[in-house]
Structures are given as C-alpha cells and as structure tokens.
PDB file of C-alpha atoms and ligand atoms in Angstrom:
ATOM      1  CA  UNK A 880      92.581 105.032  81.865  1.00 97.00           C
ATOM      2  CA  UNK A 881      94.710 102.648  83.623  1.00 98.00           C
ATOM      3  CA  UNK A 882      93.885 101.147  87.689  1.00 98.00           C
ATOM      4  CA  UNK A 883      97.660 100.227  88.863  1.00 98.00           C
ATOM      5  CA  UNK A 884      97.686  98.518  92.317  1.00 98.00           C
ATOM      6  CA  UNK A 885     101.249  98.230  93.370  1.00 98.00           C
ATOM      7  CA  UNK A 886     102.037  96.141  96.934  1.00 98.00           C
ATOM      8  CA  UNK A 887     104.995  97.392  98.585  1.00 97.00           C
ATOM      9  CA  UNK A 888     106.276  97.317 101.984  1.00 95.00           C
ATOM     10  CA  UNK A 889     104.582  98.936 104.996  1.00 95.00           C
ATOM     11  CA  UNK A 890     107.617 100.634 105.826  1.00 94.00           C
ATOM     12  CA  UNK A 891     108.125 102.798 102.233  1.00 96.00           C
ATOM     13  CA  UNK A 892     104.240 102.819 101.640  1.00 97.00           C
ATOM     14  CA  UNK A 893     104.281 106.467 103.353  1.00 97.00           C
ATOM     15  CA  UNK A 894     107.314 107.923 101.625  1.00 97.00           C
ATOM     16  CA  UNK A 895     106.622 106.213  98.552  1.00 98.00           C
ATOM     17  CA  UNK A 896     102.289 107.783  98.828  1.00 98.00           C
ATOM     18  CA  UNK A 897     103.870 111.645  99.844  1.00 98.00           C
ATOM     19  CA  UNK A 898     106.340 111.077  96.520  1.00 98.00           C
ATOM     20  CA  UNK A 899     103.058 110.218  94.054  1.00 98.00           C
ATOM     21  CA  UNK A 900     100.801 112.825  95.316  1.00 98.00           C
ATOM     22  CA  UNK A 901     102.814 115.295  95.221  1.00 98.00           C
ATOM     23  CA  UNK A 902     103.434 114.328  91.285  1.00 98.00           C
ATOM     24  CA  UNK A 903      99.835 114.989  90.848  1.00 98.00           C
ATOM     25  CA  UNK A 904      98.632 111.038  91.259  1.00 98.00           C
ATOM     26  CA  UNK A 905      95.819 110.200  93.248  1.00 98.00           C
ATOM     27  CA  UNK A 906      96.589 107.515  95.622  1.00 98.00           C
ATOM     28  CA  UNK A 907      94.625 105.212  98.111  1.00 98.00           C
ATOM     29  CA  UNK A 908      95.947 103.091  99.592  1.00 98.00           C
ATOM     30  CA  UNK A 909      94.881  99.707 101.282  1.00 98.00           C
ATOM     31  CA  UNK A 910      95.994  98.365 104.263  1.00 98.00           C
ATOM     32  CA  UNK A 911      96.543  94.111 103.136  1.00 98.00           C
ATOM     33  CA  UNK A 912      98.894  90.638 104.160  1.00 97.00           C
ATOM     34  CA  UNK A 913     100.654  89.043 101.706  1.00 94.00           C
ATOM     35  CA  UNK A 914      99.673  85.304 101.377  1.00 93.00           C
ATOM     36  CA  UNK A 915     102.847  84.159 101.680  1.00 91.00           C
ATOM     37  CA  UNK A 916     104.539  85.659 105.117  1.00 90.00           C
ATOM     38  CA  UNK A 917     100.976  86.313 105.967  1.00 90.00           C
ATOM     39  CA  UNK A 918     102.269  89.670 107.286  1.00 91.00           C
ATOM     40  CA  UNK A 919     101.350  93.272 106.257  1.00 94.00           C
ATOM     41  CA  UNK A 920     101.936  95.021 102.931  1.00 96.00           C
ATOM     42  CA  UNK A 921     100.191  98.085 101.868  1.00 98.00           C
ATOM     43  CA  UNK A 922      98.844  97.862  98.251  1.00 98.00           C
ATOM     44  CA  UNK A 923      98.616 101.343  96.943  1.00 98.00           C
ATOM     45  CA  UNK A 924      94.672 102.001  93.876  1.00 98.00           C
ATOM     46  CA  UNK A 925      96.127 104.548  92.057  1.00 98.00           C
ATOM     47  CA  UNK A 926      93.877 105.506  88.610  1.00 98.00           C
ATOM     48  CA  UNK A 927      95.610 107.643  85.978  1.00 98.00           C
ATOM     49  CA  UNK A 928      95.952 108.590  82.441  1.00 97.00           C
ATOM     50  CA  UNK A 929      98.229 105.484  80.031  1.00 97.00           C
ATOM     51  CA  UNK A 930     100.930 107.561  80.277  1.00 98.00           C
ATOM     52  CA  UNK A 931     101.785 108.100  83.458  1.00 98.00           C
ATOM     53  CA  UNK A 932     101.524 104.401  84.043  1.00 98.00           C
ATOM     54  CA  UNK A 933     106.028 104.933  83.618  1.00 98.00           C
ATOM     55  CA  UNK A 934     106.676 107.716  85.468  1.00 98.00           C
ATOM     56  CA  UNK A 935     104.360 106.408  88.643  1.00 98.00           C
ATOM     57  CA  UNK A 936     107.224 102.839  88.060  1.00 98.00           C
ATOM     58  CA  UNK A 937     109.276 105.408  88.613  1.00 98.00           C
ATOM     59  CA  UNK A 938     108.777 106.821  91.227  1.00 98.00           C
ATOM     60  CA  UNK A 939     107.690 103.402  92.639  1.00 98.00           C
ATOM     61  CA  UNK A 940     111.517 102.354  91.568  1.00 97.00           C
ATOM     62  CA  UNK A 941     112.828 105.269  93.734  1.00 97.00           C
ATOM     63  CA  UNK A 942     111.693 104.689  96.679  1.00 97.00           C
ATOM     64  CA  UNK A 943     110.364 101.071  96.936  1.00 97.00           C
ATOM     65  CA  UNK A 944     113.496  98.402  97.690  1.00 91.00           C
ATOM     66  CA  UNK A 945     113.916  94.614  98.308  1.00 94.00           C
ATOM     67  CA  UNK A 946     114.270  93.615 100.752  1.00 90.00           C
ATOM     68  CA  UNK A 947     115.080  90.096 102.365  1.00 91.00           C
ATOM     69  CA  UNK A 948     111.909  88.838 104.730  1.00 85.00           C
ATOM     70  CA  UNK A 949     112.381  85.642 107.193  1.00 82.00           C
ATOM     71  CA  UNK A 950     109.299  83.521 106.362  1.00 75.00           C
ATOM     72  CA  UNK A 951     108.220  83.165 110.836  1.00 68.00           C
ATOM     73  CA  UNK A 952     107.524  79.403 111.273  1.00 58.00           C
ATOM     74  CA  UNK A 953     104.484  79.594 113.325  1.00 52.00           C
ATOM     75  CA  UNK A 954     102.281  82.531 112.543  1.00 52.00           C
ATOM     76  CA  UNK A 955     100.504  81.811 108.768  1.00 51.00           C
ATOM     77  CA  UNK A 956      98.218  80.215 107.134  1.00 54.00           C
ATOM     78  CA  UNK A 957     100.203  80.317 103.937  1.00 57.00           C
ATOM     79  CA  UNK A 958     103.855  77.465 102.816  1.00 55.00           C
ATOM     80  CA  UNK A 959     104.886  77.907 105.581  1.00 51.00           C
ATOM     81  CA  UNK A 960     102.844  75.244 107.168  1.00 53.00           C
ATOM     82  CA  UNK A 961     103.961  72.390 104.325  1.00 55.00           C
ATOM     83  CA  UNK A 962     107.676  73.397 106.163  1.00 52.00           C
ATOM     84  CA  UNK A 963     106.823  71.649 109.857  1.00 56.00           C
ATOM     85  CA  UNK A 964     107.557  75.273 111.352  1.00 58.00           C
ATOM     86  CA  UNK A 965     111.257  75.545 109.402  1.00 67.00           C
ATOM     87  CA  UNK A 966     112.204  79.274 108.909  1.00 73.00           C
ATOM     88  CA  UNK A 967     112.944  80.846 105.692  1.00 81.00           C
ATOM     89  CA  UNK A 968     114.311  83.421 104.327  1.00 89.00           C
ATOM     90  CA  UNK A 969     112.555  84.968 101.169  1.00 90.00           C
ATOM     91  CA  UNK A 970     113.160  87.848  98.880  1.00 91.00           C
ATOM     92  CA  UNK A 971     110.522  91.111  98.609  1.00 89.00           C
ATOM     93  CA  UNK A 972     110.349  93.125  96.022  1.00 83.00           C
ATOM     94  CA  UNK A 973     110.551  96.864  95.871  1.00 93.00           C
ATOM     95  CA  UNK A 974     106.550  96.572  94.463  1.00 97.00           C
ATOM     96  CA  UNK A 975     104.414  94.184  92.696  1.00 97.00           C
ATOM     97  CA  UNK A 976     102.981  96.211  89.964  1.00 97.00           C
ATOM     98  CA  UNK A 977      99.917  95.359  88.024  1.00 98.00           C
ATOM     99  CA  UNK A 978      98.403  97.528  85.010  1.00 98.00           C
ATOM    100  CA  UNK A 979      94.373  97.288  84.603  1.00 98.00           C
ATOM    101  CA  UNK A 980      92.053  98.705  82.394  1.00 98.00           C
ATOM    102  CA  UNK A 981      89.587 101.282  83.221  1.00 98.00           C
ATOM    103  CA  UNK A 982      85.987 101.265  81.301  1.00 97.00           C
ATOM    104  CA  UNK A 983      84.879 104.138  82.649  1.00 97.00           C
ATOM    105  CA  UNK A 984      86.329 106.984  85.836  1.00 96.00           C
ATOM    106  CA  UNK A 985      83.285 109.491  87.505  1.00 96.00           C
ATOM    107  CA  UNK A 986      83.280 111.089  90.753  1.00 96.00           C
ATOM    108  CA  UNK A 987      79.982 111.197  91.375  1.00 97.00           C
TER     109      UNK A 987
HETATM  110  P1  2BA B  56     103.567  87.790  99.918  1.00 72.56           P
HETATM  111  O1  2BA B  56     102.326  86.881  99.456  1.00 72.56           O
HETATM  112  O2  2BA B  56     103.553  87.335 102.000  1.00 72.56           O
HETATM  113  O3  2BA B  56     105.111  87.112  99.572  1.00 72.56           O
HETATM  114  C1  2BA B  56     106.468  87.453  99.898  1.00 72.56           C
HETATM  115  C2  2BA B  56     107.725  86.858  99.731  1.00 72.56           C
HETATM  116  O4  2BA B  56     107.564  85.775  99.556  1.00 72.56           O
HETATM  117  C3  2BA B  56     107.208  87.384  97.964  1.00 72.56           C
HETATM  118  O5  2BA B  56     107.745  88.618  97.677  1.00 72.56           O
HETATM  119  C4  2BA B  56     108.406  85.885  97.238  1.00 72.56           C
HETATM  120  O6  2BA B  56     109.276  86.685  96.795  1.00 72.56           O
HETATM  121  C5  2BA B  56     108.156  84.825  97.849  1.00 72.56           C
HETATM  122  N1  2BA B  56     106.577  84.089  97.058  1.00 72.56           N
HETATM  123  C6  2BA B  56     105.390  84.180  97.574  1.00 72.56           C
HETATM  124  N2  2BA B  56     104.755  83.349  97.574  1.00 72.56           N
HETATM  125  C7  2BA B  56     105.337  82.160  96.691  1.00 72.56           C
HETATM  126  C8  2BA B  56     105.665  81.160  96.454  1.00 72.56           C
HETATM  127  N3  2BA B  56     104.234  80.895  96.225  1.00 72.56           N
HETATM  128  N4  2BA B  56     106.746  80.262  96.452  1.00 72.56           N
HETATM  129  C9  2BA B  56     107.626  81.037  96.798  1.00 72.56           C
HETATM  130  N5  2BA B  56     107.535  81.909  97.566  1.00 72.56           N
HETATM  131  C10 2BA B  56     107.058  83.114  97.390  1.00 72.56           C
HETATM  132  P2  2BA B  56     107.438  89.585  96.269  1.00 72.56           P
HETATM  133  O7  2BA B  56     107.098  88.926  95.020  1.00 72.56           O
HETATM  134  O8  2BA B  56     107.668  90.661  95.962  1.00 72.56           O
HETATM  135  O9  2BA B  56     105.276  89.878  96.319  1.00 72.56           O
HETATM  136  C11 2BA B  56     105.345  90.822  97.708  1.00 72.56           C
HETATM  137  C12 2BA B  56     103.596  90.965  98.048  1.00 72.56           C
HETATM  138  O10 2BA B  56     103.197  91.034  96.763  1.00 72.56           O
HETATM  139  C13 2BA B  56     103.142  89.599  97.948  1.00 72.56           C
HETATM  140  O11 2BA B  56     103.289  89.374  99.527  1.00 72.56           O
HETATM  141  C14 2BA B  56     101.619  89.283  97.889  1.00 72.56           C
HETATM  142  O12 2BA B  56     101.048  89.764  99.113  1.00 72.56           O
HETATM  143  C15 2BA B  56     102.251  90.261  96.566  1.00 72.56           C
HETATM  144  N6  2BA B  56     102.403  90.109  95.691  1.00 72.56           N
HETATM  145  C16 2BA B  56     102.840  89.671  94.753  1.00 72.56           C
HETATM  146  N7  2BA B  56     102.788  88.359  93.136  1.00 72.56           N
HETATM  147  C17 2BA B  56     101.462  88.688  93.490  1.00 72.56           C
HETATM  148  C18 2BA B  56     100.323  87.966  92.448  1.00 72.56           C
HETATM  149  N8  2BA B  56     100.615  87.749  91.444  1.00 72.56           N
HETATM  150  N9  2BA B  56      99.206  88.117  92.709  1.00 72.56           N
HETATM  151  C19 2BA B  56      98.810  88.654  94.359  1.00 72.56           C
HETATM  152  N10 2BA B  56     100.150  89.238  94.782  1.00 72.56           N
HETATM  153  C20 2BA B  56     100.669  89.515  94.539  1.00 72.56           C
END
C-alpha cells in the first residue's frame, strides 16, 4: 500500500480528480500554497496499491500540464524577498509526485 502526494495546479485539480475517481481511485484534495510562488495549488492524497502507481502517473500526466508562471514581486514571503521585488518567470511542473509507504490502512 502506498500514499501518493501529488501537488497540482489549481486549474487542473477538478479534471484530474474527476478522472482519478472515475478510474476507481480514492482521492482527498487539500488546498495548499507553494512556498516559492506563494500562490494556491492543490495537493491530492491518493491511497492505493503498489501496482497502481503507474496508472495514477499516467492520469496525472494526461491532465496536468506544465505552465510558465510569474513570481509576483510583491506577494511572496519566499525567495522573492531576496530578489528585491523583481518579477521572474518560472516553469511549474504538471504535477509533483511523492510516493510514501503506508504501514497500515483501515476505515474505522
Ligand atoms: P512553489 O513552491 O510555489 O514552486 C513553483 C515553481 O517555482 C516550481 O515548480 C519551480 O519551478 C520553482 N521553484 C520552487 N522552489 C524553488 C527554489 N527554491 N529555487 C528556484 N526555483 C524554485 P515545481 O517544481 O513544478 O513545483 C510546483 C509546486 O509543487 C511547488 O510550488 C510546491 O508547492 C510543490 N513542490 C515542488 N517540489 C516540492 C518539494 N520537493 N517538496 C515539497 N513541495 C514541492
């Protein structure tokens, strides 16, 4: 059993969550904020069997696209404070994917 944490763009979260649930996966959506851009993103929690990891990756690749985003000069507390207010463009990945081992999983 694995727990996948997938950080995705807010704009992709509805369609990718819908695709995952349609395929029978159980998904929890968390509203999160990236530490660098300090803008909202979505973290999906997906508990699944080991042999389903590749299927989940395929779905995320299909629905989560890479984007260029501007790091706004005035709204972040992260690296941009060091940048003296200079806006910069960064490439935000389609999905950032972590796989964690799960010791136990039960519904009480
Ligand atoms: P943010 O932290 O807002 O980062 C947005 C994008 O800014 C990143 O895209 C990357 O292109 C750039 N970036 C982030 N931190 C940087 C740094 N220290 N120096 C230079 N550039 C940096 P992605 O790598 O695709 O990440 C998208 C979002 O996924 C991140 O939003 C964060 O919420 C999450 N994430 C990515 N890698 C992570 C990690 N190792 N641990 C935890 N969260 C992560």
